[in-house]
Short mmCIF file of C-alpha atoms in Angstrom, two decimals:
data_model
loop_
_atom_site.label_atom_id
_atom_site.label_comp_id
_atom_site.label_asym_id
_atom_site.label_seq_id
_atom_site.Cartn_x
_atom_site.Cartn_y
_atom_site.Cartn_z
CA UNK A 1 44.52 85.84 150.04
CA UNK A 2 40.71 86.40 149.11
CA UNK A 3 37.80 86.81 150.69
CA UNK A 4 38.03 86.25 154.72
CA UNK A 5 41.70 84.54 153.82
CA UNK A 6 40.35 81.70 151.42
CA UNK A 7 42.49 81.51 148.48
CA UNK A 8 39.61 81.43 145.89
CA UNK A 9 38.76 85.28 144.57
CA UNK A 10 35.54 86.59 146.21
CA UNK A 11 33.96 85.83 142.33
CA UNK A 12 34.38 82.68 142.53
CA UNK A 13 32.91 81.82 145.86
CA UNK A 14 29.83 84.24 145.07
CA UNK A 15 28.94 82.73 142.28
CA UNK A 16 29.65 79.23 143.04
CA UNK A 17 32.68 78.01 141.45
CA UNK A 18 34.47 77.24 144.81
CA UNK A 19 34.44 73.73 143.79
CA UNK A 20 35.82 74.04 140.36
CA UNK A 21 38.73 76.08 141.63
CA UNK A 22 39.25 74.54 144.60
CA UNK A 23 42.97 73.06 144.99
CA UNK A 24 43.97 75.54 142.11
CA UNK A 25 46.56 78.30 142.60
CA UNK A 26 44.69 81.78 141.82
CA UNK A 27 46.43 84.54 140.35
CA UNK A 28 45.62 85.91 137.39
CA UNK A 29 49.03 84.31 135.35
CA UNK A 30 47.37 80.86 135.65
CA UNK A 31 44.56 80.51 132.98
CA UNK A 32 41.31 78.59 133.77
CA UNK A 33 40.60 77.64 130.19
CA UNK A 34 37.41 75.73 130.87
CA UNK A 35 35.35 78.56 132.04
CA UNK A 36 32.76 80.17 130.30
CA UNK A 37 31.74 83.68 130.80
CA UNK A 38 28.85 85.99 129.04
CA UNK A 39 28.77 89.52 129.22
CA UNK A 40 26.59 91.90 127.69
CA UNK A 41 25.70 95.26 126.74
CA UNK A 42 22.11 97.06 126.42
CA UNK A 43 21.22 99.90 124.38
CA UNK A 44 17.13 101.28 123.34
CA UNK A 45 15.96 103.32 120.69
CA UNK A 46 12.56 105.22 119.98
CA UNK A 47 10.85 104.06 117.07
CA UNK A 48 7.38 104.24 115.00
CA UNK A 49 6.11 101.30 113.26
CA UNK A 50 2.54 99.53 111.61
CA UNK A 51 1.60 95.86 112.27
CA UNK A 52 -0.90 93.85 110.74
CA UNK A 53 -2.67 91.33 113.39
CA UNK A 54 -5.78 89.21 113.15
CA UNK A 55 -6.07 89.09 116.68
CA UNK A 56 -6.05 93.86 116.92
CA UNK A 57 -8.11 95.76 115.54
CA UNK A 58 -7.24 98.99 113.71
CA UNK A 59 -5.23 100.01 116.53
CA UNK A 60 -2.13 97.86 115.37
CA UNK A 61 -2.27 98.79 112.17
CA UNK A 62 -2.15 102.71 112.64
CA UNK A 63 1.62 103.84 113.27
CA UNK A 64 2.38 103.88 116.85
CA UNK A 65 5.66 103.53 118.73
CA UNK A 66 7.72 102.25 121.25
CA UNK A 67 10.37 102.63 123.30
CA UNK A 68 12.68 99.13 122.73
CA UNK A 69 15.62 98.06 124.36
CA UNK A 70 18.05 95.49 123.25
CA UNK A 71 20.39 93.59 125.24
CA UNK A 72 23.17 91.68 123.25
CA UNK A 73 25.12 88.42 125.12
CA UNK A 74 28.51 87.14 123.96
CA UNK A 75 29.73 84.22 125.33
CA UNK A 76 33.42 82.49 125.46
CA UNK A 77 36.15 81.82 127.32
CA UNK A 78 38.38 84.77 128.69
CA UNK A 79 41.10 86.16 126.62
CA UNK A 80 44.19 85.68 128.89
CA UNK A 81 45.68 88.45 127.04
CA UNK A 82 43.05 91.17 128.33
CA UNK A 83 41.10 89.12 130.57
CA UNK A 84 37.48 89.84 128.41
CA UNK A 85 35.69 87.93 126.65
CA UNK A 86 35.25 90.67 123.96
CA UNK A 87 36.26 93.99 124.88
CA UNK A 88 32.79 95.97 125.82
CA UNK A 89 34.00 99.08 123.92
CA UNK A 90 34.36 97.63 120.54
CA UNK A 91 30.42 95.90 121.31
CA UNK A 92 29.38 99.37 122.40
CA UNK A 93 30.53 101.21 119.20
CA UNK A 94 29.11 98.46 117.03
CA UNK A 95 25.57 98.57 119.22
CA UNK A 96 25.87 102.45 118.47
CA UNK A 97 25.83 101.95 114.45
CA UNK A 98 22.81 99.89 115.43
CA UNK A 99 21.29 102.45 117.56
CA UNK A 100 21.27 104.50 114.62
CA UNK A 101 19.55 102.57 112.20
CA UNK A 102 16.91 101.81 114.58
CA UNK A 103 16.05 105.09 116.76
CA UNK A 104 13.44 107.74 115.68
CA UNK A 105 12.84 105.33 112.85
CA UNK A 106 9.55 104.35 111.24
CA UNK A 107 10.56 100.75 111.27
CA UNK A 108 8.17 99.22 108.01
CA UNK A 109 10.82 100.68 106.36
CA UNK A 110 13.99 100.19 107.90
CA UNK A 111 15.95 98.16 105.21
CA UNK A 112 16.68 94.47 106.07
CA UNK A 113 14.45 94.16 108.81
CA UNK A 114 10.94 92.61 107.72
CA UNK A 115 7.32 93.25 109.40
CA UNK A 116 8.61 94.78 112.48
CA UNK A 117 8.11 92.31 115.05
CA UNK A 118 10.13 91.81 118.06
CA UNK A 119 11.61 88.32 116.30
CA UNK A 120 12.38 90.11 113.48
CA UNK A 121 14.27 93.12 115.49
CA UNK A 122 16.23 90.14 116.93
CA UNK A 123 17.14 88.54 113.68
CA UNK A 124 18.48 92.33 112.10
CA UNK A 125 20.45 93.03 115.19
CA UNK A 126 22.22 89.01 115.14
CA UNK A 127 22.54 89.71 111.46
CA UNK A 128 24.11 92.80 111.57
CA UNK A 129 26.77 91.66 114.51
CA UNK A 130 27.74 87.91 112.83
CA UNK A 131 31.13 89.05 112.02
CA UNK A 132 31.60 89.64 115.59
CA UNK A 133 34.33 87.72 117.33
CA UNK A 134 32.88 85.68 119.47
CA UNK A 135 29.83 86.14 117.78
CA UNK A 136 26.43 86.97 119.85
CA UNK A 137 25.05 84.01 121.61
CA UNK A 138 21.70 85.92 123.02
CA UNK A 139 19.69 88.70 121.89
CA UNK A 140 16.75 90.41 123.81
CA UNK A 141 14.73 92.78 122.54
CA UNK A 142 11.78 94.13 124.84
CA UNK A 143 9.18 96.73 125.37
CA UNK A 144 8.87 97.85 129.32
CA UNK A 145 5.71 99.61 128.87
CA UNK A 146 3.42 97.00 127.55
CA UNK A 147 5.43 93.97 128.95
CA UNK A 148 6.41 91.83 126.24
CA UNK A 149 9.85 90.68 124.56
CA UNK A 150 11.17 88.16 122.45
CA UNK A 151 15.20 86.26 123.40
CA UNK A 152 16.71 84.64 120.32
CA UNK A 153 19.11 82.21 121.33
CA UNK A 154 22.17 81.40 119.05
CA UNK A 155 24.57 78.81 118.78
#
């Protein structure tokens, strides 16, 4: 029994899937293949970089850094196999490689990336995880201390 003797599993009536369960049998040999989960994993890195802006002045254009975190999304159904989606271990040693391009790294010259901008940091990190299976279907890449972040959405 779940939650206070209901048959649905205390996830489920949390986060408001009662109704798409409800009449189902719940245990976890009966697969609900219509469901759609995302999980992620977050990771930031320390990094120096230059950027050209008609709107700064000089400021932008000296080297200055940031601290940056990234937050990659992978959405699909749930293996019934293993129960994930993807397993969070294999994301977090591929987010690692990642990591290590990216941290205590002047960024003009990281190779692949572009003019450092948060959109571009978005694009490297979705192009260097596309042969992931599923695939990313979010990135985030944001700076706490000044506020500001870009989310690239993917199909």
């Amino acid at each position: 029994a779940g939650w206070r003797g209901r048959p649905e599993p205390l996830l489920a009536v949390r986060h408001g899937v009662r109704s798409q369960l409800k009449g189902r049998r719940q245990c976890s040999a009966s697969p609900i293949t219509d469901m759609q989960f995302t999980v992620h994993q977050r990771f930031f890195f320390d990094a120096a970089h230059t950027l050209e802006r008609a709107i700064e002045t000089e400021s932008s254009r000296r080297i200055h850094g940031h601290t940056y975190w990234a937050e990659v999304s992978v959405r699909g159904p749930r293996n019934p196999d293993n129960g994930m989606v993807i397993d969070l271990g294999h994301l977090r040693a591929r987010l690692e490689l990642l990591r290590d391009q990216l941290d205590h790294h002047f960024l003009d010259e990281v190779q692949g990336l572009g003019k450092p901008t948060l959109e571009n940091l978005c694009l490297f990190i979705a192009n260097a995880l596309a042969d992931l299976e599923p695939a990313p279907s979010r990135i985030r890449v944001w700076r706490d201390s000044i506020g500001d972040g870009c989310v690239l959405d993917l199909p």
